[in-house]
Amino acid sequence: MRKVKIHITLKEGVLDPQGKAVQNSLQSLEYNTVEDVRVGKYMEVVMEDSDNLEKQIDQMCDQLLANPVIENYSYTIEEVV
Amino acid sequence: MRKVKIHITLKEGVLDPQGKAVQNSLQSLEYNTVEDVRVGKYMEVVMEDSDNLEKQIDQMCDQLLANPVIENYSYTIEEVV
């Protein structure tokens, strides 16, 4: 079994209203050193290992997990003990 | 300047309906090797460095970014070039 840790982030240049809202909230809580906030998604997928695991994960991200038009994804694969 | 990468995940044992929905969608797309999905949040916060940066980030997470009742958080700090 493998645990796949997937990060999905907005591409550079894509507006992030959620991040902006978090940034404003932090600043109104007097965290004035905060300059920028970007919000993304993080998923942990536990799945069986296979020879074409990476290809399978790429397909999953492109088809369902990420929106390739505005989002990038990256992942790391760990062994589950 | 520092870039703080924050991961917010549901605590073990807390039900994750969003993760379950993603899991079901993946399985209906014939990704039958998927056993479990947990969905969390990922944030990148760019902020000025300070002596008590870690304390500040802990406070930000406890006050606003995470719900300490049901969520765990972890973070890494990187230098912004």
mmCIF file of C-alpha atoms in Angstrom:
data_model
loop_
_atom_site.group_PDB
_atom_site.id
_atom_site.type_symbol
_atom_site.label_atom_id
_atom_site.label_comp_id
_atom_site.label_asym_id
_atom_site.label_seq_id
_atom_site.Cartn_x
_atom_site.Cartn_y
_atom_site.Cartn_z
ATOM 1 C CA MET A 1 0.000 0.000 0.000
ATOM 2 C CA ARG A 2 1.084 3.529 -0.719
ATOM 3 C CA LYS A 3 0.043 6.851 0.752
ATOM 4 C CA VAL A 4 0.018 9.551 -1.914
ATOM 5 C CA LYS A 5 0.215 13.112 -0.599
ATOM 6 C CA ILE A 6 -1.190 15.483 -3.198
ATOM 7 C CA HIS A 7 -0.855 19.264 -3.142
ATOM 8 C CA ILE A 8 -3.140 21.274 -5.382
ATOM 9 C CA THR A 9 -2.367 24.964 -5.732
ATOM 10 C CA LEU A 10 -3.669 27.762 -7.901
ATOM 11 C CA LYS A 11 -1.387 28.671 -10.776
ATOM 12 C CA GLU A 12 0.594 31.829 -10.439
ATOM 13 C CA GLY A 13 -1.390 34.806 -11.666
ATOM 14 C CA VAL A 14 -4.762 33.242 -10.866
ATOM 15 C CA LEU A 15 -6.676 35.370 -8.377
ATOM 16 C CA ASP A 16 -7.199 33.715 -5.003
ATOM 17 C CA PRO A 17 -10.135 35.413 -3.234
ATOM 18 C CA GLN A 18 -10.102 32.838 -0.435
ATOM 19 C CA GLY A 19 -6.441 33.542 0.240
ATOM 20 C CA LYS A 20 -7.129 37.268 0.161
ATOM 21 C CA ALA A 21 -9.931 36.828 2.697
ATOM 22 C CA VAL A 22 -7.644 34.851 5.014
ATOM 23 C CA GLN A 23 -4.944 37.500 4.605
ATOM 24 C CA ASN A 24 -7.385 40.290 5.514
ATOM 25 C CA SER A 25 -8.616 38.346 8.534
ATOM 26 C CA LEU A 26 -5.055 37.774 9.740
ATOM 27 C CA GLN A 27 -4.232 41.438 9.308
ATOM 28 C CA SER A 28 -7.348 42.498 11.210
ATOM 29 C CA LEU A 29 -6.149 40.188 14.015
ATOM 30 C CA GLU A 30 -2.977 42.337 14.118
ATOM 31 C CA TYR A 31 -0.728 39.904 12.260
ATOM 32 C CA ASN A 32 0.697 42.790 10.292
ATOM 33 C CA THR A 33 3.774 40.960 9.064
ATOM 34 C CA VAL A 34 1.663 38.797 6.732
ATOM 35 C CA GLU A 35 2.269 39.822 3.117
ATOM 36 C CA ASP A 36 0.438 37.209 1.100
ATOM 37 C CA VAL A 37 -1.709 34.100 1.558
ATOM 38 C CA ARG A 38 -2.519 31.462 -1.045
ATOM 39 C CA VAL A 39 -4.947 28.669 -0.197
ATOM 40 C CA GLY A 40 -4.751 25.253 -1.799
ATOM 41 C CA LYS A 41 -5.911 21.733 -1.209
ATOM 42 C CA TYR A 42 -4.118 18.809 0.323
ATOM 43 C CA MET A 43 -5.209 15.204 -0.054
ATOM 44 C CA GLU A 44 -3.929 11.929 1.259
ATOM 45 C CA VAL A 45 -4.905 9.004 -0.925
ATOM 46 C CA VAL A 46 -4.206 5.472 0.262
ATOM 47 C CA MET A 47 -4.065 3.066 -2.648
ATOM 48 C CA GLU A 48 -2.555 -0.191 -3.761
ATOM 49 C CA ASP A 49 0.841 -0.051 -5.348
ATOM 50 C CA SER A 50 1.138 -0.841 -9.042
ATOM 51 C CA ASP A 51 3.674 -0.587 -11.825
ATOM 52 C CA ASN A 52 2.063 2.473 -13.334
ATOM 53 C CA LEU A 53 1.174 4.196 -10.066
ATOM 54 C CA GLU A 54 2.468 7.605 -11.109
ATOM 55 C CA LYS A 55 0.588 7.513 -14.389
ATOM 56 C CA GLN A 56 -2.558 6.570 -12.501
ATOM 57 C CA ILE A 57 -2.138 9.473 -10.060
ATOM 58 C CA ASP A 58 -1.564 11.920 -12.920
ATOM 59 C CA GLN A 59 -4.789 10.726 -14.521
ATOM 60 C CA MET A 60 -6.715 11.012 -11.248
ATOM 61 C CA CYS A 61 -5.491 14.579 -10.780
ATOM 62 C CA ASP A 62 -6.264 15.611 -14.353
ATOM 63 C CA GLN A 63 -9.702 13.974 -14.395
ATOM 64 C CA LEU A 64 -11.087 14.743 -10.973
ATOM 65 C CA LEU A 65 -8.867 16.145 -8.260
ATOM 66 C CA ALA A 66 -7.436 19.276 -9.864
ATOM 67 C CA ASN A 67 -8.663 21.722 -12.467
ATOM 68 C CA PRO A 68 -5.753 21.763 -14.921
ATOM 69 C CA VAL A 69 -6.869 25.100 -16.362
ATOM 70 C CA ILE A 70 -6.153 27.054 -13.181
ATOM 71 C CA GLU A 71 -4.437 24.627 -10.807
ATOM 72 C CA ASN A 72 -1.116 22.861 -10.529
ATOM 73 C CA TYR A 73 -0.610 19.668 -8.604
ATOM 74 C CA SER A 74 2.346 17.834 -7.152
ATOM 75 C CA TYR A 75 2.593 14.716 -5.084
ATOM 76 C CA THR A 76 4.855 12.487 -3.075
ATOM 77 C CA ILE A 77 4.444 8.760 -2.624
ATOM 78 C CA GLU A 78 5.151 7.068 0.694
ATOM 79 C CA GLU A 79 5.075 3.478 1.733
ATOM 80 C CA VAL A 80 2.413 2.625 4.307
ATOM 81 C CA VAL A 81 3.797 0.403 7.042
ATOM 82 C CA MET B 1 10.839 37.157 4.171
ATOM 83 C CA ARG B 2 9.680 33.650 4.891
ATOM 84 C CA LYS B 3 7.235 31.372 3.132
ATOM 85 C CA VAL B 4 5.332 29.252 5.632
ATOM 86 C CA LYS B 5 3.740 26.116 4.195
ATOM 87 C CA ILE B 6 0.890 25.022 6.445
ATOM 88 C CA HIS B 7 -0.914 21.683 6.269
ATOM 89 C CA ILE B 8 -4.242 21.363 8.039
ATOM 90 C CA THR B 9 -5.689 17.877 8.318
ATOM 91 C CA LEU B 10 -8.630 16.358 10.127
ATOM 92 C CA LYS B 11 -7.692 14.493 13.277
ATOM 93 C CA GLU B 12 -7.722 10.739 13.105
ATOM 94 C CA GLY B 13 -11.180 9.411 13.875
ATOM 95 C CA VAL B 14 -12.972 12.529 12.638
ATOM 96 C CA LEU B 15 -15.335 11.682 9.789
ATOM 97 C CA ASP B 16 -14.356 13.194 6.448
ATOM 98 C CA PRO B 17 -17.427 13.298 4.187
ATOM 99 C CA GLN B 18 -15.564 15.306 1.545
ATOM 100 C CA GLY B 19 -12.828 12.677 1.421
ATOM 101 C CA LYS B 20 -15.452 9.944 1.215
ATOM 102 C CA ALA B 21 -17.127 11.727 -1.714
ATOM 103 C CA VAL B 22 -13.811 12.017 -3.547
ATOM 104 C CA GLN B 23 -13.109 8.348 -2.853
ATOM 105 C CA ASN B 24 -16.493 7.314 -4.245
ATOM 106 C CA SER B 25 -15.977 9.477 -7.332
ATOM 107 C CA LEU B 26 -12.544 7.948 -7.944
ATOM 108 C CA GLN B 27 -13.954 4.456 -7.556
ATOM 109 C CA SER B 28 -16.780 5.193 -9.972
ATOM 110 C CA LEU B 29 -14.109 6.333 -12.450
ATOM 111 C CA GLU B 30 -12.668 2.787 -12.143
ATOM 112 C CA TYR B 31 -9.764 3.668 -9.874
ATOM 113 C CA ASN B 32 -10.483 0.576 -7.852
ATOM 114 C CA THR B 33 -7.134 0.471 -6.080
ATOM 115 C CA VAL B 34 -8.048 3.546 -4.012
ATOM 116 C CA GLU B 35 -8.673 2.520 -0.396
ATOM 117 C CA ASP B 36 -9.048 5.803 1.443
ATOM 118 C CA VAL B 37 -9.027 9.551 0.810
ATOM 119 C CA ARG B 38 -8.661 12.319 3.370
ATOM 120 C CA VAL B 39 -8.987 15.941 2.289
ATOM 121 C CA GLY B 40 -7.201 18.745 4.069
ATOM 122 C CA LYS B 41 -6.121 22.300 3.464
ATOM 123 C CA TYR B 42 -2.808 23.688 2.363
ATOM 124 C CA MET B 43 -1.776 27.317 2.734
ATOM 125 C CA GLU B 44 1.268 29.280 1.780
ATOM 126 C CA VAL B 45 1.736 32.370 3.925
ATOM 127 C CA VAL B 46 4.428 34.876 3.017
ATOM 128 C CA MET B 47 5.404 36.949 6.022
ATOM 129 C CA GLU B 48 8.280 38.899 7.510
ATOM 130 C CA ASP B 49 10.743 36.979 9.596
ATOM 131 C CA SER B 50 10.834 37.642 13.323
ATOM 132 C CA ASP B 51 12.352 36.177 16.446
ATOM 133 C CA ASN B 52 9.119 34.577 17.542
ATOM 134 C CA LEU B 53 7.953 33.480 14.096
ATOM 135 C CA GLU B 54 6.987 29.959 15.178
ATOM 136 C CA LYS B 55 4.984 31.216 18.141
ATOM 137 C CA GLN B 56 3.206 33.644 15.832
ATOM 138 C CA ILE B 57 2.329 30.882 13.351
ATOM 139 C CA ASP B 58 1.021 28.654 16.155
ATOM 140 C CA GLN B 59 -1.224 31.488 17.288
ATOM 141 C CA MET B 60 -2.455 32.166 13.751
ATOM 142 C CA CYS B 61 -3.333 28.499 13.316
ATOM 143 C CA ASP B 62 -5.091 28.228 16.672
ATOM 144 C CA GLN B 63 -7.016 31.475 16.258
ATOM 145 C CA LEU B 64 -8.044 31.433 12.636
ATOM 146 C CA LEU B 65 -6.578 28.923 10.230
ATOM 147 C CA ALA B 66 -7.366 25.596 11.896
ATOM 148 C CA ASN B 67 -10.121 24.348 14.156
ATOM 149 C CA PRO B 68 -8.108 22.824 17.007
ATOM 150 C CA VAL B 69 -11.082 20.724 18.117
ATOM 151 C CA ILE B 70 -11.092 18.555 14.989
ATOM 152 C CA GLU B 71 -7.992 19.526 13.037
ATOM 153 C CA ASN B 72 -4.236 19.151 13.347
ATOM 154 C CA TYR B 73 -1.772 21.460 11.685
ATOM 155 C CA SER B 74 1.883 21.295 10.787
ATOM 156 C CA TYR B 75 4.121 23.673 8.923
ATOM 157 C CA THR B 76 7.516 24.198 7.395
ATOM 158 C CA ILE B 77 9.294 27.513 7.041
ATOM 159 C CA GLU B 78 11.309 28.383 3.963
ATOM 160 C CA GLU B 79 13.373 31.376 3.085
ATOM 161 C CA VAL B 80 12.055 33.442 0.182
ATOM 162 C CA VAL B 81 14.818 34.437 -2.197
#
